[in-house]
Amino acid sequence: MAFDLSSVFPKLQLLMTSDHASVVSMNLFVALLCACIVIGHLLEENRWVNESITALLIGLCTGVVILLIRRGRSSHLLVFSEDLFFIYLLPPIIFNAGFQVKKKQFFVNFITIMLFGAVGTLISCAIITFGVSQSFKQLGIGSLDIGDYLAIGAIFAATDSVCTLQVLNQDETPLLYSLVFGEGVVNDATSVVLFNAIQSFDLNQLDSGIALKLLGNFLYLFIASTLLGVLTGLLSAYIIKKLYIGRHSTDREVALMMLMAYLSYMLAELCYLSGILTVFFCGIVMSHYTWHNVTESSRVTTKHAFATLSFVAETFIFLYVGIDALDIDKWRFVSDSPGKSIAVSSVLLGLLLVGRAAFVFPLSFLSNLAKKSPSEKINFRQQVIIWWAGLMRGSVSMALAYNQFTMSGHTQLRSHAMMITSTITVVLFSTVVFGLMTKPLIRYLLPNVKHISSAVTTESNTPKSHTVPLLGASQDSEADIDGNSLIRPSSIRLLLTTPTHTVHRYWRKFDNAVMRPVFGGRGFVPVEPGSPTEPNGHQWQ
C-alpha cells in the first residue's frame, strides 16, 4: 500500500503544478484583457491606433517579456486550440454582427454585398491559389499538395471584418462602412465554407467535374447553413411569443435567447454546415422577431450582453495572436532560412493586393450599372478605400491556418511551420500597416467628408444603439418603401435597375400579413393583456 501511495504522490504533485500554471496563465491573460480595455479607452480619439492594433501590440510586448523571463525557451501563456476559437470565441462575434446589423439597409445593398463577399472571395481565392502554386514551387517550400494550395487561397481570402470596422467611421463614410461590414461578414463565412468544401474532397484524384462538385458543395453549405439559422431564429421567436416567458422571469428569456443562438451554431457544426453563416442569420432573425417579443428589461440586457461577449472575444483573439506570434517553437523551423520565409510572406502580401483588386474594381463597375442615382454609385476613390480597408487579415485566417497546418497548435513539418509563421507575419503586417494607413487614406482621398450625425434618422426595428444608418443616408426610408410613393416597375428593365427596392416592398407585405402574426416582432399586439409586447409598452431603441 505504501508503494502505491508513493507512486501516486508524484502524479498528484505534477497535476497540482500543471493546474497552478494554468491558473497563473489565466490570471495574467485576464489582466492583459483589462489593460487592453483601459488603453483602448485612452486611445479612443487617436486617428492612427484602434483596439485591434492595441491588443496586438500588447500581446507582442507580453510575448517578448515572457521570452526574456524564460530565456528564449517559450512565449506561451495558452496553447492555441481551433476548438477554443471556433466553438467559444467566434460564435458571439458573428452572432452579434447579425443581431446588431441594420437589416433594412443591409438588404437594400444586399446584391453589392454578396458580390463582394461571395463572388469576390471566390475570385480572390482562385488568384491566390494559382499564385502560390506557381511561386512556392520555385521557392522550394516543401511538401505542399493541391489541397494545401487551395486551403491557402481560402485562408488568405478571409478579410478581417473586426479590424476593418474599427478603422472606418460610420458617421463620416456610411456607405463605405456598410459595404465593408457586409462584405466582411459574408467574406468570413464564405472563406470558412469554401475551406470546409475543399477539405471534404479527395483532391489528389482530380477530374473534370471537381470544380462543379466544389461549387455544388459550396452552394449547398451556403444555402443549408442560412436556412438552419433562419429556422432556429424563428423557433426562438415562436416559443417566446407563445409562452410569454418574461411574465415570470426575464432571466429565462435572456437565457433562452442566448442558448438558442448558440444552439444554432452547434447544430450547424454537428451537421457539417457553416456555423458562421447559421449564427449570423440567426442573429438577424432574432433581432427582427424574437427581440421584440421579450420584456423591456430583457431587450436592454440582451443588447448589452451580446455586445459585451463579442467585444471580449474580439480582444481575446487579437491579444492571443500577438502573444502567439513569438512562439519560438514555430520560428525554429524557419530560422535557418530567413530569406525564404520573408519571400513567402512577401508573395502572400503581393497576392493579397492583386487578388482583392481583381474583384473590387470590376464588381464595383457591375454594381454601378444597376444604380441610376450618382449618389448611390461607388466612385473610384471609394473603390480604392474599399480595396485598401479589406486587405487586413486576422483571426479567421489564423484559425484556418492552424486548422490546416498544425495539430493542437504544434507542427513538426518545416513547410507547415513556414506557412504558420508566414500567416502570422501577414496578419501582423496587414493589421498594423494597412490599419494605420486607412484613416489617413480616407482623409486624403475624401477630404470633403463631413459628419452627418445630425441628418440621420433612427430605425425603430433594430436593437443597435447607434443612430447612424448602416448604408448611406441616400437610401429610401422604410415609409417610402412601404408606401405608395415608390414607383412600381412597369418593365423588366426598370425592375432590374431597382430590384432590391421592389423585393423589399413585397417582403414587407408578406412579413406583415404572414410572418408577424405567427412569430411576433415589431408592431405585434398579443391577444393576452399584460404580455411583454403590450401596445402601451415603451419601445426601447
Coordinates of C-alpha atoms in Angstrom, one line a residue:
M1 CA 0.0 0.0 0.0
A2 CA 2.9 2.3 0.8
F3 CA 4.4 1.6 -2.6
D4 CA 1.1 2.5 -4.3
L5 CA 0.9 5.8 -2.4
S6 CA 4.4 6.7 -3.2
S7 CA 3.8 6.3 -6.9
V8 CA 0.6 8.4 -6.8
F9 CA 2.1 11.4 -5.0
P10 CA 4.4 12.5 -7.8
K11 CA 1.5 12.4 -10.2
L12 CA -0.6 14.4 -7.9
Q13 CA 2.2 16.9 -7.4
L14 CA 2.6 17.2 -11.2
L15 CA -1.1 17.7 -11.7
M16 CA -1.2 20.4 -9.0
T17 CA 1.8 22.1 -10.6
S18 CA 0.0 22.0 -14.0
D19 CA -3.2 23.4 -12.5
H20 CA -1.3 26.1 -10.8
A21 CA 0.4 27.1 -14.0
S22 CA -2.9 27.3 -15.8
V23 CA -4.4 29.5 -13.1
V24 CA -1.3 31.8 -13.3
S25 CA -1.7 32.0 -17.1
M26 CA -5.4 32.7 -17.0
N27 CA -4.8 35.4 -14.3
L28 CA -2.2 37.1 -16.5
F29 CA -4.4 36.8 -19.6
V30 CA -7.4 38.4 -17.8
A31 CA -5.1 41.2 -16.5
L32 CA -3.9 41.8 -20.1
L33 CA -7.5 41.9 -21.3
C34 CA -8.3 44.6 -18.7
A35 CA -5.2 46.5 -19.8
C36 CA -6.4 46.3 -23.5
I37 CA -9.8 47.8 -22.5
V38 CA -8.2 50.6 -20.4
I39 CA -5.6 51.6 -23.0
G40 CA -8.2 51.3 -25.8
H41 CA -10.4 53.7 -24.0
L42 CA -7.5 56.2 -23.6
L43 CA -6.7 55.9 -27.3
E44 CA -10.3 56.2 -28.4
E45 CA -9.8 59.6 -30.2
N46 CA -6.4 58.6 -31.7
R47 CA -6.5 58.8 -35.5
W48 CA -4.0 56.1 -36.0
V49 CA -4.4 53.3 -33.4
N50 CA -7.5 51.2 -32.9
E51 CA -8.3 48.4 -30.4
S52 CA -7.2 45.6 -32.6
I53 CA -3.8 47.1 -33.1
T54 CA -3.6 47.9 -29.3
A55 CA -4.3 44.3 -28.4
L56 CA -1.8 43.0 -30.9
L57 CA 0.9 45.3 -29.6
I58 CA 0.2 44.5 -26.0
G59 CA 0.4 40.8 -27.0
L60 CA 3.7 41.2 -28.7
C61 CA 5.2 43.1 -25.8
T62 CA 3.9 40.4 -23.4
G63 CA 5.5 37.7 -25.6
V64 CA 8.8 39.5 -25.5
V65 CA 8.7 39.7 -21.7
I66 CA 7.9 36.0 -21.4
L67 CA 10.7 35.1 -23.8
L68 CA 13.2 37.1 -21.7
I69 CA 11.9 35.6 -18.4
R70 CA 12.0 32.0 -19.8
R71 CA 15.4 32.7 -21.5
G72 CA 14.1 32.1 -25.0
R73 CA 12.5 28.7 -24.3
S74 CA 8.8 29.6 -24.8
S75 CA 6.5 32.6 -25.1
H76 CA 3.3 30.6 -24.4
L77 CA 0.6 31.6 -22.0
L78 CA -2.0 29.4 -23.6
V79 CA -1.8 26.8 -26.3
F80 CA -3.8 27.7 -29.4
S81 CA -6.8 25.5 -30.0
E82 CA -9.0 25.5 -33.0
D83 CA -11.9 24.3 -30.8
L84 CA -11.4 27.3 -28.5
F85 CA -11.7 29.7 -31.4
F86 CA -14.4 28.1 -33.4
I87 CA -16.6 26.9 -30.6
Y88 CA -16.3 29.6 -27.9
L89 CA -14.8 32.8 -29.4
L90 CA -16.2 33.1 -32.9
P91 CA -19.9 32.4 -32.3
P92 CA -20.6 35.5 -30.1
I93 CA -18.7 37.8 -32.6
I94 CA -20.6 36.7 -35.6
F95 CA -24.0 36.5 -33.8
N96 CA -23.6 40.0 -32.5
A97 CA -22.8 41.2 -36.0
G98 CA -26.1 39.8 -37.3
F99 CA -28.0 40.9 -34.2
Q100 CA -26.8 44.5 -34.4
V101 CA -27.0 44.9 -38.2
K102 CA -29.4 47.4 -39.7
K103 CA -31.5 44.9 -41.5
K104 CA -33.4 47.1 -44.0
Q105 CA -30.3 48.9 -45.3
F106 CA -28.2 45.7 -45.3
F107 CA -30.7 44.0 -47.7
V108 CA -31.1 47.2 -49.8
N109 CA -27.4 46.8 -50.7
F110 CA -27.5 43.0 -50.5
I111 CA -26.6 42.4 -54.1
T112 CA -23.4 44.5 -53.9
I113 CA -22.5 43.0 -50.5
M114 CA -23.0 39.5 -51.9
L115 CA -20.9 40.3 -55.0
F116 CA -18.0 41.4 -52.8
G117 CA -18.4 38.8 -50.0
A118 CA -19.2 35.7 -52.1
V119 CA -18.1 36.2 -55.7
G120 CA -15.2 38.4 -54.7
T121 CA -14.0 35.8 -52.2
L122 CA -14.0 33.1 -54.9
I123 CA -12.1 35.3 -57.3
S124 CA -9.5 36.2 -54.7
C125 CA -9.2 32.6 -53.6
A126 CA -8.6 31.5 -57.2
I127 CA -5.9 34.1 -57.8
I128 CA -4.1 33.4 -54.5
T129 CA -4.3 29.6 -55.1
F130 CA -2.8 29.9 -58.6
G131 CA -0.1 32.4 -57.4
V132 CA 1.1 30.3 -54.5
S133 CA 1.1 27.0 -56.6
Q134 CA 3.4 28.6 -59.1
S135 CA 5.7 30.7 -56.8
F136 CA 6.1 28.2 -53.9
K137 CA 7.3 25.5 -56.3
Q138 CA 10.1 27.9 -57.5
L139 CA 10.9 28.8 -53.9
G140 CA 11.1 25.1 -52.9
I141 CA 8.9 25.4 -49.9
G142 CA 8.4 21.6 -49.5
S143 CA 5.7 19.1 -49.3
L144 CA 2.6 21.0 -50.2
D145 CA -0.1 19.4 -52.4
I146 CA -3.1 20.8 -54.3
G147 CA -5.3 20.7 -51.2
D148 CA -2.8 22.8 -49.3
Y149 CA -2.7 25.4 -52.1
L150 CA -6.5 25.6 -52.2
A151 CA -6.6 25.9 -48.5
I152 CA -4.1 28.7 -48.6
G153 CA -6.3 30.5 -51.1
A154 CA -9.3 30.2 -48.7
I155 CA -7.2 31.2 -45.7
F156 CA -5.9 34.4 -47.2
A157 CA -9.2 35.3 -48.9
A158 CA -10.7 35.9 -45.4
T159 CA -11.0 39.6 -44.7
D160 CA -10.8 40.7 -41.0
S161 CA -14.2 42.3 -40.6
V162 CA -13.5 43.2 -36.9
C163 CA -10.4 45.3 -37.7
T164 CA -11.9 46.9 -40.9
L165 CA -14.9 48.2 -39.0
Q166 CA -12.6 49.9 -36.4
V167 CA -10.8 51.9 -39.0
L168 CA -13.9 53.2 -40.8
N169 CA -16.2 55.8 -39.3
Q170 CA -19.9 55.2 -39.8
D171 CA -20.6 58.9 -39.3
E172 CA -18.2 60.1 -42.0
T173 CA -18.4 57.3 -44.5
P174 CA -21.7 55.4 -44.0
L175 CA -21.7 53.8 -47.5
L176 CA -18.1 52.5 -47.2
Y177 CA -18.9 51.4 -43.6
S178 CA -21.9 49.4 -44.8
L179 CA -20.2 47.8 -47.7
V180 CA -17.1 46.7 -45.8
F181 CA -19.2 45.5 -42.9
G182 CA -21.5 43.4 -45.0
E183 CA -18.6 42.1 -47.2
G184 CA -16.6 41.2 -44.1
V185 CA -19.2 39.1 -42.5
V186 CA -20.2 37.3 -45.8
N187 CA -16.5 37.0 -46.7
D188 CA -15.6 35.3 -43.4
A189 CA -18.5 32.9 -43.8
T190 CA -17.6 32.2 -47.5
S191 CA -14.0 31.5 -46.7
V192 CA -14.9 29.0 -43.9
V193 CA -17.5 27.3 -46.2
L194 CA -15.0 27.2 -49.0
F195 CA -12.3 25.8 -46.7
N196 CA -14.6 23.1 -45.4
A197 CA -15.7 22.3 -49.0
I198 CA -12.1 21.9 -50.1
Q199 CA -11.3 19.6 -47.2
S200 CA -14.3 17.3 -48.0
F201 CA -12.9 16.2 -51.3
D202 CA -10.0 14.0 -52.3
L203 CA -8.1 16.5 -54.4
N204 CA -5.4 14.0 -55.2
Q205 CA -7.7 12.5 -57.8
L206 CA -8.6 15.5 -59.9
D207 CA -11.1 15.1 -62.7
S208 CA -13.1 17.4 -65.0
G209 CA -16.1 17.5 -62.6
I210 CA -14.2 18.6 -59.4
A211 CA -14.9 22.3 -60.0
L212 CA -18.6 21.6 -60.3
K213 CA -18.5 19.4 -57.2
L214 CA -16.8 22.1 -55.3
L215 CA -19.3 24.7 -56.5
G216 CA -22.2 22.5 -55.7
N217 CA -20.9 21.7 -52.2
F218 CA -20.3 25.3 -51.6
L219 CA -23.8 26.3 -52.6
Y220 CA -25.3 23.5 -50.6
L221 CA -23.4 24.6 -47.4
F222 CA -24.2 28.2 -48.0
I223 CA -28.0 27.7 -48.5
A224 CA -28.4 25.0 -45.9
S225 CA -26.5 27.0 -43.3
T226 CA -28.6 30.1 -43.9
L227 CA -31.9 28.1 -43.7
L228 CA -30.8 26.5 -40.4
G229 CA -30.0 29.9 -38.9
V230 CA -33.4 31.3 -40.1
L231 CA -35.4 28.4 -38.8
T232 CA -33.6 28.4 -35.4
G233 CA -34.3 32.2 -35.0
L234 CA -38.0 31.7 -36.0
L235 CA -38.3 28.8 -33.5
S236 CA -37.0 31.0 -30.7
A237 CA -39.4 33.8 -31.7
Y238 CA -42.4 31.4 -31.7
I239 CA -41.5 29.9 -28.3
I240 CA -41.2 33.2 -26.6
K241 CA -44.2 34.7 -28.3
K242 CA -46.5 31.8 -27.3
L243 CA -45.2 31.2 -23.8
Y244 CA -44.7 34.8 -22.6
I245 CA -41.8 33.6 -20.5
G246 CA -41.0 37.2 -19.4
R247 CA -44.1 37.4 -17.3
H248 CA -42.5 35.1 -14.8
S249 CA -38.7 35.6 -15.3
T250 CA -36.7 37.9 -17.6
D251 CA -33.7 35.8 -16.8
R252 CA -35.3 32.8 -18.6
E253 CA -35.9 35.0 -21.6
V254 CA -32.3 36.1 -21.8
A255 CA -31.0 32.6 -21.2
L256 CA -33.3 31.1 -23.9
M257 CA -32.2 33.7 -26.5
M258 CA -28.5 33.1 -25.7
L259 CA -28.8 29.3 -25.7
M260 CA -30.9 29.2 -28.9
A261 CA -28.4 31.4 -30.7
Y262 CA -25.5 29.1 -29.5
L263 CA -27.6 26.0 -30.4
S264 CA -27.9 27.2 -34.0
Y265 CA -24.1 27.3 -34.3
M266 CA -23.6 23.9 -32.7
L267 CA -26.3 22.3 -34.8
A268 CA -24.6 23.7 -37.9
E269 CA -21.2 22.2 -36.8
L270 CA -23.0 18.9 -36.0
C271 CA -24.4 18.8 -39.5
Y272 CA -21.1 19.8 -41.1
L273 CA -22.5 23.1 -42.2
S274 CA -21.1 26.6 -41.7
G275 CA -21.7 27.8 -38.2
I276 CA -20.7 31.3 -39.1
L277 CA -23.5 31.7 -41.7
T278 CA -26.0 30.0 -39.4
V279 CA -25.4 32.1 -36.3
F280 CA -25.2 35.3 -38.4
F281 CA -28.7 34.8 -40.0
C282 CA -30.0 33.5 -36.7
G283 CA -28.9 36.9 -35.2
I284 CA -30.7 38.8 -38.0
V285 CA -33.9 36.8 -37.5
M286 CA -33.8 37.1 -33.7
S287 CA -33.3 40.9 -33.8
H288 CA -36.3 41.1 -36.2
Y289 CA -38.7 38.9 -34.3
T290 CA -37.5 37.4 -31.0
W291 CA -36.1 40.6 -29.6
H292 CA -39.4 42.4 -29.9
N293 CA -41.3 39.6 -28.2
V294 CA -39.4 39.9 -24.9
T295 CA -39.8 42.3 -22.0
E296 CA -38.2 45.7 -22.0
S297 CA -35.6 44.8 -19.4
S298 CA -34.7 41.7 -21.4
R299 CA -34.2 43.9 -24.5
V300 CA -31.7 46.1 -22.7
T301 CA -30.0 43.1 -21.1
T302 CA -29.6 41.1 -24.4
K303 CA -28.4 44.0 -26.4
H304 CA -25.6 44.8 -24.0
A305 CA -24.8 41.2 -23.1
F306 CA -24.3 40.2 -26.8
A307 CA -22.2 43.3 -27.5
T308 CA -20.1 42.7 -24.4
L309 CA -19.4 39.0 -25.2
S310 CA -18.5 39.9 -28.7
F311 CA -16.1 42.7 -27.6
V312 CA -14.3 40.4 -25.1
A313 CA -13.9 37.6 -27.6
E314 CA -12.5 40.0 -30.2
T315 CA -10.0 41.5 -27.8
F316 CA -9.0 38.0 -26.6
I317 CA -8.3 36.8 -30.2
F318 CA -6.1 39.8 -31.1
L319 CA -4.3 39.6 -27.8
Y320 CA -3.6 35.9 -28.3
V321 CA -2.4 36.4 -31.9
G322 CA 0.1 39.0 -30.6
I323 CA 1.5 36.6 -28.0
D324 CA 1.5 33.6 -30.2
A325 CA 3.4 35.5 -32.9
L326 CA 6.6 35.0 -30.8
D327 CA 6.1 31.2 -30.3
I328 CA 9.8 30.1 -30.6
D329 CA 8.9 26.5 -31.5
K330 CA 7.4 27.6 -34.9
W331 CA 10.2 30.0 -35.7
R332 CA 12.9 27.4 -35.1
F333 CA 11.9 25.6 -38.2
V334 CA 12.5 28.7 -40.4
S335 CA 15.4 30.2 -38.5
D336 CA 17.9 28.6 -40.9
S337 CA 16.4 30.2 -44.0
P338 CA 15.0 33.7 -43.0
G339 CA 15.3 34.9 -46.6
K340 CA 12.9 32.2 -47.8
S341 CA 10.4 33.0 -45.0
I342 CA 10.5 36.7 -46.0
A343 CA 10.0 35.7 -49.6
V344 CA 6.9 33.6 -48.8
S345 CA 5.4 36.4 -46.7
S346 CA 6.1 38.9 -49.5
V347 CA 4.5 36.7 -52.1
L348 CA 1.4 36.3 -50.0
L349 CA 1.1 40.0 -49.4
G350 CA 1.5 40.7 -53.1
L351 CA -1.2 38.2 -53.9
L352 CA -3.5 39.8 -51.4
L353 CA -3.1 43.1 -53.1
V354 CA -3.7 41.7 -56.6
G355 CA -6.5 39.3 -55.6
R356 CA -8.5 42.0 -53.9
A357 CA -8.0 44.5 -56.7
A358 CA -9.1 41.8 -59.2
F359 CA -12.7 41.8 -57.8
V360 CA -13.2 45.2 -56.0
F361 CA -12.9 47.3 -59.1
P362 CA -14.7 45.1 -61.7
L363 CA -17.5 44.2 -59.3
S364 CA -17.9 47.8 -58.3
F365 CA -18.3 48.7 -62.0
L366 CA -21.0 46.0 -62.4
S367 CA -22.8 47.2 -59.2
N368 CA -22.8 50.8 -60.6
L369 CA -24.5 49.7 -63.7
A370 CA -27.6 48.8 -61.7
K371 CA -27.8 52.1 -59.9
K372 CA -29.3 55.2 -61.6
S373 CA -28.6 57.8 -58.9
P374 CA -25.0 59.1 -58.9
S375 CA -25.0 59.4 -55.1
E376 CA -25.6 55.6 -54.8
K377 CA -22.7 54.7 -57.1
I378 CA -19.3 53.8 -55.8
N379 CA -16.8 56.2 -57.3
F380 CA -13.2 55.4 -57.9
R381 CA -11.8 56.9 -54.7
Q382 CA -14.3 55.0 -52.7
Q383 CA -13.3 51.8 -54.5
V384 CA -9.7 52.4 -53.6
I385 CA -10.7 52.7 -49.9
I386 CA -12.8 49.6 -50.0
W387 CA -9.8 47.8 -51.6
W388 CA -7.4 49.0 -49.0
A389 CA -9.5 48.6 -45.9
G390 CA -10.3 45.0 -46.9
L391 CA -6.6 44.0 -47.1
M392 CA -6.3 43.3 -43.3
R393 CA -6.2 39.7 -42.2
G394 CA -6.9 38.5 -38.7
S395 CA -8.4 35.8 -36.5
V396 CA -10.3 33.8 -39.1
S397 CA -7.1 33.4 -41.3
M398 CA -5.1 32.4 -38.2
A399 CA -7.7 29.8 -37.1
L400 CA -7.9 28.3 -40.6
A401 CA -4.1 28.2 -40.9
Y402 CA -3.8 26.4 -37.6
N403 CA -6.5 24.0 -38.6
Q404 CA -4.8 23.1 -41.9
F405 CA -1.1 23.1 -40.9
T406 CA -0.9 22.1 -37.2
M407 CA -2.2 19.6 -34.7
S408 CA -3.2 21.3 -31.4
G409 CA -1.1 24.4 -32.1
H410 CA 2.1 22.4 -32.9
T411 CA 3.7 21.2 -36.1
Q412 CA 6.7 19.0 -37.0
L413 CA 6.9 19.7 -40.7
R414 CA 9.1 22.5 -41.9
S415 CA 6.8 23.6 -44.8
H416 CA 3.8 23.7 -42.4
A417 CA 5.7 25.7 -39.9
M418 CA 6.7 28.1 -42.6
M419 CA 3.1 28.6 -43.6
I420 CA 2.1 29.3 -39.9
T421 CA 4.9 31.8 -39.4
S422 CA 4.1 33.4 -42.8
T423 CA 0.4 33.7 -41.8
I424 CA 1.4 35.3 -38.5
T425 CA 3.6 37.8 -40.4
V426 CA 0.9 38.7 -42.9
V427 CA -1.7 39.1 -40.1
L428 CA 0.6 41.4 -38.1
F429 CA 1.8 43.4 -41.1
S430 CA -1.6 43.8 -42.7
T431 CA -3.3 44.7 -39.4
V432 CA -0.7 47.2 -38.3
V433 CA 0.4 48.8 -41.6
F434 CA -2.9 48.7 -43.5
G435 CA -4.8 49.5 -40.4
L436 CA -2.7 52.5 -39.5
M437 CA -2.9 53.9 -43.1
T438 CA -6.6 53.5 -43.7
K439 CA -7.8 56.6 -41.8
P440 CA -5.2 58.9 -43.4
L441 CA -6.0 57.5 -46.8
I442 CA -9.7 58.3 -46.3
R443 CA -8.8 61.9 -45.3
Y444 CA -6.6 62.2 -48.4
L445 CA -9.0 60.7 -50.9
L446 CA -12.2 62.1 -49.4
P447 CA -11.1 65.5 -48.0
N448 CA -14.7 66.9 -48.1
V449 CA -16.2 64.2 -45.9
K450 CA -18.3 65.8 -43.1
H451 CA -20.1 64.4 -40.1
I452 CA -23.7 63.7 -40.9
S453 CA -24.9 62.6 -37.4
S454 CA -27.4 65.4 -37.4
A455 CA -29.1 64.4 -40.6
V456 CA -29.6 60.7 -39.9
T457 CA -32.7 59.0 -38.6
T458 CA -33.3 56.2 -36.1
E459 CA -34.5 52.9 -37.3
S460 CA -37.1 51.5 -34.8
N461 CA -36.8 47.8 -35.6
T462 CA -33.2 47.2 -34.5
P463 CA -31.5 46.7 -31.1
K464 CA -28.5 48.6 -32.2
S465 CA -27.8 51.6 -30.0
H466 CA -26.2 53.7 -32.8
T467 CA -28.5 56.1 -34.7
V468 CA -26.4 56.2 -37.9
P469 CA -27.8 54.1 -40.8
L470 CA -25.6 51.2 -41.9
L471 CA -25.9 52.2 -45.5
G472 CA -25.8 55.6 -46.9
A473 CA -28.1 58.4 -46.0
S474 CA -29.3 58.5 -49.6
Q475 CA -31.2 55.2 -49.1
D476 CA -35.0 55.3 -49.1
S477 CA -36.7 55.3 -45.7
E478 CA -39.0 52.5 -44.6
A479 CA -42.0 54.6 -45.1
D480 CA -41.0 55.3 -48.7
I481 CA -40.6 51.7 -49.5
D482 CA -43.8 50.6 -47.8
G483 CA -46.0 53.5 -49.1
N484 CA -47.3 54.4 -52.5
S485 CA -44.5 56.8 -53.2
L486 CA -42.4 54.0 -54.6
I487 CA -42.9 53.7 -58.3
R488 CA -43.9 50.2 -59.3
P489 CA -41.7 48.8 -62.1
S490 CA -43.5 49.0 -65.4
S491 CA -40.9 47.0 -67.4
I492 CA -38.3 44.3 -66.9
R493 CA -35.6 46.9 -67.4
L494 CA -36.9 49.1 -64.7
L495 CA -37.3 46.1 -62.4
L496 CA -33.6 45.2 -62.9
T497 CA -32.5 48.7 -62.1
T498 CA -34.3 48.7 -58.7
P499 CA -34.5 45.1 -57.7
T500 CA -33.8 45.5 -54.0
H501 CA -36.4 48.2 -53.5
T502 CA -39.0 46.1 -55.3
V503 CA -38.2 42.9 -53.4
H504 CA -38.1 44.7 -50.1
R505 CA -41.6 46.2 -50.7
Y506 CA -43.1 42.8 -51.4
W507 CA -41.2 41.3 -48.5
R508 CA -42.7 43.9 -46.1
K509 CA -46.2 43.0 -47.3
F510 CA -45.6 39.3 -46.8
D511 CA -43.9 39.9 -43.4
N512 CA -46.9 42.0 -42.1
A513 CA -49.5 39.6 -43.5
V514 CA -48.0 36.2 -42.7
M515 CA -44.8 36.2 -40.6
R516 CA -45.5 38.7 -37.8
P517 CA -48.9 37.2 -36.8
V518 CA -47.2 33.9 -36.3
F519 CA -43.7 34.9 -35.0
G520 CA -44.4 38.4 -33.5
G521 CA -41.9 41.2 -33.9
R522 CA -42.2 44.9 -34.1
G523 CA -45.8 46.1 -34.0
F524 CA -47.1 42.7 -32.8
V525 CA -50.1 43.1 -30.5
P526 CA -50.7 39.9 -28.4
V527 CA -54.2 38.7 -27.5
E528 CA -53.4 38.3 -23.8
P529 CA -53.2 41.6 -22.0
G530 CA -50.2 42.4 -19.9
S531 CA -47.8 40.5 -22.2
P532 CA -44.3 41.7 -23.0
T533 CA -45.3 43.4 -26.2
E534 CA -48.4 45.2 -25.0
P535 CA -49.1 48.2 -27.1
N536 CA -48.6 50.7 -24.3
G537 CA -45.2 49.3 -23.6
H538 CA -42.3 51.6 -24.3
Q539 CA -40.3 50.6 -27.4
W540 CA -36.6 50.7 -26.4
Q541 CA -34.2 51.9 -29.0

